[in-house]
XYZ file of C-alpha atoms in Angstrom:
719
model
C 3.862 37.998 10.544
C 6.845 39.245 12.540
C 5.549 42.513 14.051
C 3.296 42.786 17.069
C -0.377 42.295 16.163
C -3.013 44.873 17.049
C -5.547 42.455 18.538
C -5.436 39.012 20.047
C -8.553 36.857 20.097
C -8.412 34.439 23.013
C -10.392 31.358 21.946
C -11.566 28.328 23.910
C -13.610 25.397 22.576
C -15.530 22.496 24.094
C -16.731 19.268 22.510
C -19.312 16.724 23.561
C -16.516 14.356 24.559
C -13.130 14.467 26.227
C -11.401 17.645 27.352
C -7.937 18.676 28.486
C -5.050 16.834 26.840
C -7.494 14.415 25.164
C -9.536 17.139 23.492
C -10.481 16.011 19.979
C -9.022 12.519 20.344
C -12.484 10.884 20.525
C -13.782 12.512 17.315
C -16.649 14.242 19.155
C -18.351 17.315 17.759
C -17.809 20.936 18.700
C -20.626 22.191 20.957
C -19.331 25.473 22.421
C -17.095 28.291 21.210
C -16.152 31.244 23.436
C -13.767 34.106 22.720
C -12.629 37.487 23.997
C -10.854 40.305 22.181
C -7.631 41.720 23.696
C -6.390 45.170 22.673
C -2.618 44.620 22.666
C -1.620 48.288 22.476
C -4.007 49.580 25.149
C -3.971 46.341 27.163
C -7.745 46.202 27.404
C -10.186 43.310 27.304
C -13.345 43.205 25.261
C -16.550 41.440 26.139
C -16.842 37.651 26.448
C -18.661 36.123 23.463
C -20.204 32.679 23.434
C -21.734 30.488 20.756
C -23.520 27.209 21.405
C -23.348 24.836 18.443
C -25.998 22.287 17.572
C -24.474 18.867 16.886
C -25.330 16.945 13.754
C -28.280 14.746 14.715
C -27.325 12.138 12.116
C -24.007 11.542 13.844
C -25.319 11.187 17.374
C -24.270 8.050 19.227
C -25.651 6.144 22.163
C -23.328 7.963 24.541
C -26.150 10.227 25.639
C -24.898 10.658 29.166
C -21.802 12.614 28.104
C -23.911 14.933 25.968
C -26.306 15.498 28.851
C -23.401 16.598 31.045
C -22.433 19.262 28.508
C -26.013 20.460 28.166
C -26.386 20.698 31.948
C -23.251 22.853 32.198
C -24.546 25.112 29.447
C -27.907 25.367 31.166
C -26.299 26.319 34.480
C -24.343 29.156 32.850
C -26.968 30.584 30.566
C -30.254 29.493 32.114
C -31.599 28.662 28.666
C -31.480 24.852 28.872
C -32.142 22.475 26.028
C -34.111 25.036 24.032
C -30.948 27.084 23.568
C -29.063 24.079 22.233
C -31.954 23.180 19.953
C -32.026 26.688 18.467
C -28.219 26.903 18.216
C -26.632 27.178 14.755
C -24.773 24.359 13.045
C -20.996 24.361 13.033
C -20.624 25.981 9.582
C -22.992 28.809 10.498
C -21.318 29.188 13.900
C -17.864 29.630 12.347
C -19.185 32.243 9.938
C -20.975 34.050 12.800
C -17.725 34.021 14.775
C -15.845 35.611 11.894
C -18.563 38.204 11.279
C -18.862 39.255 14.929
C -15.097 39.402 15.312
C -14.753 41.614 12.243
C -17.456 43.985 13.477
C -15.881 44.231 16.923
C -12.437 45.018 15.499
C -13.861 47.649 13.165
C -15.756 49.289 15.999
C -12.614 49.458 18.154
C -10.719 51.286 15.416
C -7.256 50.854 16.975
C -5.856 48.612 14.217
C -6.651 45.896 11.735
C -4.234 42.990 12.326
C -5.889 40.187 14.307
C -4.673 36.732 15.347
C -6.175 33.979 17.466
C -4.620 32.773 20.720
C -5.433 29.356 22.222
C -4.368 27.183 25.126
C -2.221 24.708 23.197
C -2.647 23.246 19.742
C -5.721 21.080 20.219
C -8.495 23.662 19.874
C -7.493 24.607 16.336
C -5.688 21.553 14.970
C -7.678 18.732 16.577
C -11.184 20.197 16.904
C -12.090 22.879 14.380
C -10.150 21.779 11.286
C -10.852 18.011 11.499
C -14.593 18.522 11.959
C -14.721 21.078 9.164
C -12.870 18.678 6.843
C -15.162 15.738 7.675
C -18.238 17.866 6.935
C -16.747 19.649 3.880
C -17.025 23.049 5.555
C -14.981 26.026 4.396
C -13.094 27.413 7.394
C -12.603 31.222 7.658
C -9.071 32.453 7.037
C -8.572 33.535 10.639
C -8.356 29.880 11.735
C -5.196 29.230 9.687
C -2.881 31.139 12.031
C -2.834 31.336 15.825
C -0.591 31.810 18.841
C -0.023 28.918 21.221
C -0.228 30.542 24.657
C 1.781 27.716 26.204
C 4.719 28.273 23.847
C 4.584 32.039 24.354
C 4.455 31.520 28.127
C 7.415 29.114 27.984
C 9.653 31.863 26.602
C 9.548 33.528 30.022
C 8.961 30.516 32.274
C 10.924 27.508 30.997
C 9.008 24.258 31.448
C 10.242 20.718 30.793
C 7.158 19.772 28.791
C 4.399 21.760 27.129
C 1.882 19.115 28.184
C 2.632 19.949 31.816
C 1.460 23.504 31.210
C -2.213 24.430 31.475
C -4.312 27.392 32.431
C -3.862 26.694 36.147
C -0.077 26.401 36.137
C 0.349 29.498 33.989
C -1.947 31.509 36.271
C -0.106 30.277 39.354
C 3.307 31.177 37.923
C 2.444 34.800 37.249
C 0.635 35.131 40.586
C -2.827 36.042 39.438
C -5.504 36.879 41.952
C -6.174 34.014 44.307
C -9.938 34.023 44.064
C -9.934 33.624 40.297
C -7.458 30.789 40.512
C -9.407 28.879 43.162
C -12.610 29.451 41.245
C -11.295 27.660 38.155
C -9.220 25.025 39.875
C -12.090 22.631 40.536
C -14.566 23.510 37.797
C -12.879 24.520 34.536
C -15.827 25.677 32.450
C -15.077 27.274 29.075
C -16.051 30.811 30.081
C -13.953 30.781 33.259
C -11.019 29.170 31.446
C -11.247 31.929 28.859
C -11.114 34.611 31.537
C -7.998 33.071 33.071
C -6.303 32.898 29.646
C -7.109 36.562 28.990
C -5.595 37.495 32.350
C -2.433 35.550 31.488
C -2.183 37.373 28.157
C -2.498 40.787 29.846
C 0.122 39.799 32.402
C 2.567 38.818 29.621
C 1.951 42.114 27.814
C 2.575 44.172 30.963
C 5.722 44.863 32.986
C 8.114 43.201 33.638
C 7.592 40.756 30.723
C 6.546 43.146 27.928
C 6.064 40.130 25.684
C 5.724 40.540 21.916
C 3.379 38.187 20.108
C 5.022 37.489 16.743
C 5.573 34.498 14.415
C 2.285 32.667 14.967
C 1.631 28.988 14.282
C 0.512 28.199 10.734
C -1.975 25.619 9.485
C -1.329 24.368 5.962
C -4.227 25.173 3.679
C -3.243 22.719 0.946
C -1.108 19.625 0.668
C 1.856 20.081 -1.669
C 2.973 17.127 -3.743
C 6.650 16.617 -4.476
C 9.478 14.129 -4.836
C 11.765 12.571 -2.278
C 15.291 11.325 -2.886
C 16.601 8.120 -1.358
C 19.598 10.140 -0.144
C 17.373 12.484 1.847
C 17.381 12.166 5.630
C 13.954 11.627 7.163
C 13.561 11.846 10.923
C 12.043 8.722 12.480
C 9.892 10.837 14.802
C 7.951 12.478 11.972
C 6.479 9.458 10.137
C 3.289 7.480 10.763
C 1.629 4.538 9.024
C -2.097 4.774 8.262
C -3.907 1.475 7.714
C -7.412 0.661 6.523
C -7.688 3.335 3.835
C -10.253 2.948 1.051
C -8.483 1.578 -2.008
C -9.576 4.539 -4.142
C -8.254 7.167 -1.700
C -5.643 9.621 -2.989
C -2.960 11.672 -1.279
C -5.393 14.595 -1.052
C -7.914 12.374 0.751
C -5.257 11.386 3.274
C -4.236 15.032 3.724
C -7.910 15.862 4.333
C -8.062 13.156 7.019
C -5.107 14.824 8.789
C -6.417 18.354 8.189
C -5.055 20.782 10.761
C -1.662 19.064 10.862
C 1.162 20.134 8.576
C 2.349 17.389 6.235
C 5.778 17.771 4.640
C 5.973 18.441 0.915
C 5.445 15.141 -0.878
C 4.912 13.534 2.506
C 2.119 11.091 1.564
C 3.193 7.729 0.120
C 0.528 5.184 -0.792
C 1.706 1.588 -0.362
C 1.237 -1.020 -3.101
C 0.947 -4.795 -2.878
C 2.887 -7.361 -4.893
C 0.494 -6.923 -7.830
C 1.053 -3.152 -7.915
C -2.350 -2.327 -6.443
C -2.972 -0.178 -3.397
C -3.178 -2.230 -0.224
C -5.001 0.291 1.980
C -1.886 1.580 3.745
C 0.034 4.840 3.487
C 3.085 6.413 5.083
C 2.724 10.065 6.053
C 5.605 12.382 6.923
C 4.890 15.463 9.053
C 6.950 18.602 9.490
C 7.737 17.966 13.148
C 7.470 15.433 15.950
C 4.737 17.524 17.583
C 2.460 17.088 14.583
C 3.245 13.352 14.451
C 2.126 12.991 18.073
C -1.125 14.794 17.288
C -1.646 12.488 14.293
C -1.314 9.430 16.528
C -4.266 10.747 18.546
C -6.434 10.251 15.459
C -6.124 6.495 15.755
C -9.401 4.885 14.637
C -10.907 8.146 13.452
C -13.162 7.757 10.448
C -12.682 8.410 6.759
C -16.173 8.046 5.436
C -17.523 4.790 6.863
C -14.098 3.281 7.552
C -12.008 3.795 10.657
C -8.307 4.391 10.061
C -5.582 2.892 12.226
C -2.577 5.128 12.862
C 0.783 3.752 14.037
C 4.347 4.951 14.357
C 6.758 4.338 11.469
C 10.375 5.171 10.658
C 12.087 7.376 8.116
C 13.558 4.266 6.497
C 10.059 2.917 5.914
C 9.090 6.149 4.187
C 12.167 6.210 1.943
C 11.559 2.615 0.841
C 8.174 3.662 -0.499
C 8.611 7.290 -1.610
C 12.347 7.578 -2.268
C 13.704 7.458 -5.806
C 16.880 8.013 -7.781
C 15.661 7.956 -11.387
C 16.467 11.144 -13.311
C 13.610 10.444 -15.720
C 11.114 10.309 -12.856
C 12.566 13.454 -11.294
C 12.103 15.344 -14.548
C 8.579 13.996 -14.934
C 7.610 15.070 -11.416
C 9.437 18.401 -11.521
C 6.309 20.147 -12.814
C 4.415 21.367 -9.775
C 0.663 21.814 -9.455
C 0.045 18.918 -11.833
C -2.544 16.168 -11.366
C -1.201 12.635 -11.944
C -3.364 9.853 -13.397
C -2.172 6.252 -13.568
C -3.012 4.084 -16.580
C -3.016 0.315 -16.132
C -3.549 -2.428 -18.691
C -1.992 -0.694 -21.703
C -1.068 -2.810 -24.737
C 2.638 -3.510 -24.754
C 2.878 -1.799 -28.139
C 1.197 1.435 -26.967
C 2.925 4.673 -28.007
C 2.820 8.294 -26.862
C 0.637 9.213 -29.830
C -1.934 6.557 -28.942
C -2.127 7.764 -25.338
C -2.545 11.369 -26.463
C -5.283 10.314 -28.878
C -6.968 8.314 -26.116
C -7.402 11.436 -23.967
C -7.976 13.862 -26.853
C -9.932 11.961 -29.498
C -10.785 13.538 -32.838
C -14.401 12.528 -32.360
C -16.225 15.690 -31.299
C -18.822 13.672 -29.407
C -16.267 12.478 -26.861
C -14.797 14.540 -24.031
C -11.360 16.036 -24.541
C -8.846 16.280 -21.703
C -5.462 17.472 -23.013
C -2.314 16.018 -21.485
C -0.048 18.604 -19.873
C 3.196 18.932 -21.814
C 2.204 16.587 -24.626
C 4.617 13.648 -24.900
C 6.649 14.985 -21.964
C 3.593 14.509 -19.759
C 3.532 10.742 -20.317
C 5.808 8.321 -18.449
C 5.783 4.642 -19.462
C 6.846 2.102 -16.840
C 9.310 -0.494 -18.099
C 11.296 -3.439 -16.833
C 15.105 -3.135 -16.555
C 15.505 -4.780 -19.982
C 13.217 -2.206 -21.611
C 10.066 -4.347 -21.880
C 6.829 -2.432 -21.164
C 4.818 -3.358 -18.091
C 1.470 -2.055 -19.309
C 1.511 0.875 -16.857
C 1.941 4.582 -17.502
C 1.519 7.891 -15.677
C -0.003 10.972 -17.288
C 0.038 14.618 -16.148
C -2.915 16.995 -16.350
C -2.826 20.721 -15.736
C -5.895 21.040 -13.517
C -8.395 19.056 -11.511
C -11.089 19.560 -14.150
C -8.999 17.885 -16.853
C -8.039 15.065 -14.472
C -11.673 14.341 -13.604
C -12.527 14.365 -17.299
C -9.733 11.834 -17.880
C -10.911 9.590 -15.041
C -14.338 9.353 -16.696
C -12.629 7.394 -19.472
C -12.069 4.532 -17.004
C -12.296 1.151 -18.790
C -12.550 2.641 -22.265
C -10.799 0.754 -25.057
C -7.304 1.477 -26.346
C -6.409 -0.910 -29.141
C -7.969 -4.195 -28.033
C -7.699 -3.657 -24.281
C -9.735 -1.705 -21.767
C -7.699 0.761 -19.721
C -8.021 1.268 -15.972
C -7.508 4.837 -14.734
C -6.736 5.940 -11.180
C -5.754 9.187 -9.568
C -2.146 8.836 -8.470
C 0.564 10.583 -6.476
C 4.228 11.441 -6.888
C 5.140 8.894 -4.220
C 3.230 6.179 -6.087
C 5.140 7.004 -9.259
C 8.413 6.558 -7.383
C 7.222 3.333 -5.785
C 6.063 1.757 -9.040
C 9.273 2.724 -10.855
C 11.417 1.437 -7.980
C 9.586 -1.869 -7.918
C 9.759 -2.582 -11.629
C 13.345 -1.355 -11.970
C 14.483 -3.955 -9.428
C 12.264 -6.843 -10.627
C 14.211 -9.931 -11.768
C 13.333 -11.409 -15.138
C 11.982 -14.521 -13.414
C 10.200 -13.510 -10.205
C 10.613 -16.101 -7.485
C 10.376 -15.983 -3.716
C 13.481 -16.778 -1.620
C 13.841 -20.502 -1.121
C 13.320 -21.757 2.447
C 16.091 -24.307 1.920
C 18.815 -21.663 2.055
C 18.826 -21.040 5.839
C 18.441 -24.792 6.501
C 21.007 -26.461 4.248
C 24.680 -25.467 4.009
C 25.669 -22.990 1.330
C 25.951 -25.206 -1.748
C 26.043 -23.743 -5.242
C 22.882 -24.751 -7.130
C 23.923 -23.141 -10.413
C 23.937 -25.537 -13.374
C 27.365 -26.446 -14.755
C 28.481 -24.463 -17.822
C 28.170 -26.019 -21.241
C 25.047 -28.089 -20.536
C 23.005 -29.494 -23.393
C 20.279 -27.021 -24.236
C 17.633 -29.557 -25.232
C 14.697 -27.820 -23.526
C 12.493 -24.876 -24.404
C 11.231 -22.102 -22.192
C 8.002 -20.397 -23.259
C 7.310 -17.013 -21.668
C 4.189 -14.849 -21.944
C 1.595 -17.584 -22.436
C -2.083 -16.612 -22.223
C -3.322 -17.454 -18.741
C -6.086 -19.588 -20.236
C -3.682 -21.619 -22.385
C -3.814 -25.397 -21.954
C -1.349 -28.112 -22.951
C -3.358 -28.649 -26.146
C -2.891 -24.958 -27.011
C 0.863 -25.300 -26.474
C 1.009 -28.366 -28.729
C -0.935 -26.527 -31.414
C 1.490 -23.619 -31.110
C 4.523 -25.893 -31.497
C 3.080 -27.476 -34.656
C 5.543 -29.829 -36.322
C 7.835 -29.739 -33.276
C 5.230 -31.582 -31.217
C 6.654 -34.921 -32.332
C 10.014 -33.931 -30.810
C 8.628 -33.536 -27.260
C 9.752 -36.148 -24.792
C 7.061 -38.211 -23.045
C 5.666 -36.259 -20.103
C 7.872 -33.368 -21.168
C 5.496 -30.380 -20.879
C 5.827 -28.536 -17.554
C 3.486 -25.576 -17.043
C 4.500 -23.319 -14.163
C 1.887 -22.294 -11.608
C 1.951 -19.499 -9.031
C 1.236 -19.813 -5.310
C -2.508 -19.706 -5.929
C -2.286 -22.632 -8.334
C -2.966 -20.460 -11.368
C -0.872 -20.359 -14.561
C 2.043 -17.933 -14.334
C 2.543 -17.556 -18.089
C 5.727 -19.671 -18.128
C 6.234 -23.184 -19.438
C 9.192 -25.567 -19.899
C 9.268 -28.254 -22.599
C 11.777 -31.124 -22.812
C 12.788 -31.853 -26.424
C 14.475 -34.917 -27.905
C 17.550 -32.988 -29.071
C 19.272 -29.649 -28.742
C 19.120 -29.109 -32.513
C 15.320 -29.366 -32.620
C 15.040 -27.099 -29.568
C 17.162 -24.440 -31.298
C 15.144 -24.724 -34.502
C 11.874 -24.385 -32.602
C 13.081 -21.285 -30.743
C 14.284 -19.632 -33.952
C 11.065 -20.326 -35.820
C 8.473 -19.719 -33.088
C 10.018 -16.821 -31.126
C 7.440 -14.019 -30.711
C 4.748 -15.841 -32.633
C 1.160 -15.400 -31.458
C -0.549 -18.132 -29.417
C -4.327 -18.352 -29.164
C -6.261 -20.086 -26.425
C -9.273 -22.284 -27.045
C -10.778 -21.281 -23.673
C -10.483 -17.532 -24.148
C -10.606 -14.886 -26.804
C -7.277 -13.376 -25.822
C -4.094 -14.059 -27.784
C -0.521 -13.041 -26.993
C 2.889 -13.284 -28.600
C 5.070 -15.874 -26.894
C 8.810 -15.677 -26.357
C 10.656 -18.955 -26.953
C 14.181 -19.597 -25.646
C 16.326 -22.729 -25.599
C 17.548 -23.815 -22.178
C 19.086 -26.827 -20.490
C 17.484 -29.320 -18.149
C 19.680 -27.966 -15.359
C 18.358 -24.444 -15.899
C 14.804 -25.736 -15.912
C 15.461 -27.621 -12.699
C 17.011 -24.545 -11.107
C 13.901 -22.438 -11.767
C 11.518 -25.158 -10.605
C 13.564 -25.618 -7.426
C 13.103 -21.939 -6.559
C 16.225 -20.445 -8.073
C 16.477 -17.411 -10.313
C 18.262 -17.115 -13.637
C 18.738 -13.353 -13.168
C 22.120 -12.090 -12.042
C 23.880 -15.338 -13.011
C 24.270 -14.849 -16.737
C 21.560 -17.423 -17.366
C 18.590 -15.160 -17.952
C 17.099 -14.827 -21.456
C 18.199 -11.839 -23.539
C 16.137 -8.644 -23.788
C 13.091 -9.157 -25.935
C 13.628 -6.234 -28.292
C 14.727 -8.473 -31.178
C 14.893 -12.094 -32.226
C 18.257 -12.669 -30.539
C 18.421 -15.909 -28.605
C 20.426 -17.018 -25.613
C 24.049 -18.017 -26.268
C 24.779 -21.761 -26.398
C 27.049 -21.585 -23.373
C 27.760 -19.327 -20.421
C 30.806 -18.173 -18.560
C 30.653 -17.236 -14.916
C 32.824 -17.418 -11.848
C 32.233 -20.678 -9.947
C 31.223 -20.352 -6.317
C 34.060 -21.031 -3.836
C 33.783 -24.412 -2.093
C 32.417 -24.333 1.427
C 34.044 -27.638 2.467
C 37.094 -29.527 1.205
C 36.177 -31.910 -1.631
C 36.804 -34.995 0.499
C 34.608 -33.792 3.356
C 31.898 -32.620 1.006
C 31.842 -35.978 -0.780
C 31.493 -37.774 2.536
C 28.746 -35.544 3.892
C 26.801 -34.633 0.763
C 26.401 -37.041 -2.159
C 25.910 -35.600 -5.664
C 22.749 -33.549 -5.820
C 21.305 -35.753 -8.574
C 21.319 -38.691 -6.152
C 19.720 -36.846 -3.249
C 16.016 -37.514 -2.812
C 14.531 -34.818 -0.606
C 11.318 -35.168 1.354
C 8.493 -33.715 -0.755
C 7.037 -30.392 0.311
C 3.293 -30.450 1.175
C 1.356 -28.549 -1.457
C -2.265 -27.339 -1.509
C -4.696 -30.075 -2.578
C -5.259 -30.180 -6.272
C -1.809 -28.938 -7.285
C 0.365 -31.959 -6.601
C 3.419 -32.691 -8.741
C 4.173 -36.196 -9.863
C 7.470 -36.302 -11.785
C 7.789 -39.045 -14.385
C 11.557 -38.963 -14.798
C 14.380 -39.902 -12.492
C 15.108 -36.240 -11.655
C 12.966 -34.827 -8.824
C 12.154 -31.093 -8.909
C 11.401 -29.787 -5.426
C 8.935 -26.904 -5.173
C 10.448 -24.324 -2.845
C 9.497 -21.216 -4.786
C 6.628 -18.933 -5.601
C 6.184 -21.019 -8.752
C 5.136 -24.663 -8.760
C 5.383 -27.047 -11.719
C 2.131 -28.626 -12.788
C 1.866 -32.387 -13.440
C 3.941 -33.076 -16.574
C 1.875 -33.504 -19.721
C 2.456 -35.356 -22.959
C 1.005 -35.046 -26.446
C -2.256 -36.923 -26.753
C -1.014 -38.647 -29.919
C 1.740 -40.496 -28.061
C 1.329 -43.421 -25.756
C 2.680 -43.888 -22.255
C 6.413 -44.483 -22.101
C 7.628 -45.478 -18.620
C 10.773 -43.677 -17.606
C 13.912 -45.788 -17.293
C 14.534 -47.046 -13.803
C 17.793 -46.134 -12.128
C 17.218 -48.315 -9.061
C 16.698 -52.030 -9.440
C 14.322 -53.310 -6.790
C 11.417 -55.738 -6.841
C 7.886 -54.403 -6.843
C 5.817 -54.581 -3.708
C 2.676 -53.561 -1.888
C 2.267 -50.735 0.585
C -0.499 -51.218 3.117
C -2.101 -48.062 4.510
C -4.363 -48.843 7.476
C -6.495 -46.279 9.276
C -8.108 -44.460 6.356
C -11.325 -42.617 7.090
C -14.597 -44.065 5.899
C -15.514 -40.897 4.019
C -12.227 -40.635 2.098
C -12.343 -39.676 -1.572
C -10.366 -42.701 -2.674
C -7.474 -42.605 -5.075
C -7.273 -38.778 -5.086
C -6.349 -38.664 -1.405
C -3.850 -41.519 -1.858
C -2.161 -39.634 -4.676
C -1.857 -36.514 -2.500
C -0.410 -38.643 0.304
C 2.404 -40.043 -1.854
C 3.037 -36.992 -4.006
C 6.629 -36.609 -5.122
C 7.282 -40.357 -5.520
C 7.478 -42.282 -8.801
C 4.492 -44.529 -9.436
C 1.801 -45.237 -11.968
C -1.653 -44.011 -10.878
C -3.306 -47.245 -11.993
C -1.304 -49.124 -9.330
C -3.421 -47.535 -6.562
C -6.651 -49.233 -5.635
C -8.928 -49.371 -2.581
C -10.887 -52.211 -1.061
C -13.885 -50.747 0.641
C -15.878 -53.973 0.647
C -15.327 -57.546 -0.517
C -14.952 -61.107 0.691
C -11.281 -60.627 1.495
C -11.636 -57.385 3.505
C -15.051 -57.571 5.056
C -13.499 -57.534 8.488
C -11.507 -54.374 7.727
C -13.367 -52.183 5.229
C -10.977 -49.198 5.502
C -7.770 -51.055 4.718
C -6.014 -50.079 1.519
C -3.411 -51.829 -0.577
C -1.116 -49.833 -2.847
C 1.293 -51.501 -5.247
C 4.856 -50.234 -5.213
C 6.489 -49.951 -8.640
C 10.183 -50.442 -9.102
C 11.116 -46.760 -9.263
C 9.762 -45.925 -5.789
C 12.384 -44.823 -3.304
C 11.442 -44.688 0.381
C 13.810 -43.017 2.815
């Protein structure tokens, strides 16, 4: 709309809560709506119309005093009191009555047909009418999607440093309206009087010497548009917010509904995911301007359903980390507009496009059919950098009806697995693809030792003996007995205490395991024969194929110490075939930090360094049985080493000759659990568990019942 409109409708609203610059910030309901028609061509004013709105009784709070103040003001103006409020229409009926009366008044005037609203600032439309209508699922008349901001129109003739400094009073004072009207509204700004002042300001702007033209009104977005965002795109820091506390099942449309009335940029909603790829209740929202971002911040702790949502400032960099992408495949997948995206999680690793299409469009006539938009082109599988499937996929549907039909297949079976279905967004597609495309083959957290110790290369030397096995993809319920059954005849080649299952930070199996073999030849034979064979678990019905790779003890120690084999040439090969890792590696050695002489004086060889053990959660202690000590500074922790049940106990050879001894530990609590607590106290040292014993009572220790004696085997080292 660029030409001058025929009629302006000056609108003023009041809620049961705050007013002025805080209007709508307290999430209070609309209780009064007043308006007046202005004939732009003839410069005439119509009659003042007023509608009282009955609040929703189910949403009333204990703040009765503020509501009473509003009712008293209404009673003073209209003389109808509480009965008028009680008989007032609800907000949906009031908005429809407003539109109907306005249409009739314009038709009766007969001077034109184009009409546009005019308000004092943005709050009446963006922060009052649209948010309440969205929270109550009310359809707003079309006239509320465009309006003129009187403050911005006024600023074109009277420059002001800040729009917030403008109000009805200052505008009336600047154009020298009649003094009595100004003094009347200066102390008591009731809606009807404020409306009359606004109408007078509008007439003054239309008249000489201003002759103002009302064109290019403000627009309110009717629908959120999804889209993609490139990592190379520039995003202004003053247009992004972070919303926290969202329901986990909320979609981008739900977030856009929460910010209804404010214009969100295309593809400007990015749902955040946690480390497991699930939504964490946060989202980054990008608005079209700083003004809309500031209005969004006023909705801090407004409600989405029964949950209040926290709103904070964020930066453009934060948004690009979540929503930005560079993949051409993803860009092509998301290039189709007006498509509904559904995320599939838990797919079999062998799932194909045909199986996914058959899942949503089964041949069985009794089941619902929801065709995938574009066929195979409407399916995007998520893969690791080496091409392995992750079990996730995104599917496009042409309309909301088909998407809802697809979501009703949640937890139905595909192959031997149930499939989880969620409504997704373009930003979530980018985020998931970005995360998996940058995931190392062995996921570990950064080691805390790096900022503490000097920069010393921890990479294993090239050409090491590859006499160990790495098993990847174990069932999470697999035990050491299951691993021994899987290895079969190679069980007799396992070294004593040579099975090391890897646990995550929660003490649960990670699906990885390291096994120390007696020779490199047997390790190579085992990897060639058992690679990608299926392992079953006695404690669960699930079975999975297991990848078997030969590795060296140094590589195993590097992973258990918190290092990563990715990016160093030491990672296993892609799992598309039965190819195994090469017997040796070539890489550029790290430059020395210190001269060899100084390094030898300050730092002895790493195999001779005994570090202080890291405290671990109770129940997941690590007791190494060999001379090498693996320190647990990673997201993965090694479990206590296990041995085949058919073999006896073989003590590891001692590298330090020292006589045995006793360690006395006074001061134990009377309610201690005995040997278990002693083991946790000395975790990380070499000892035999049967050497620990407690004397709670007895003829020797009757005077000191909480004293404890602990024998010290030869391989203990105390520093």
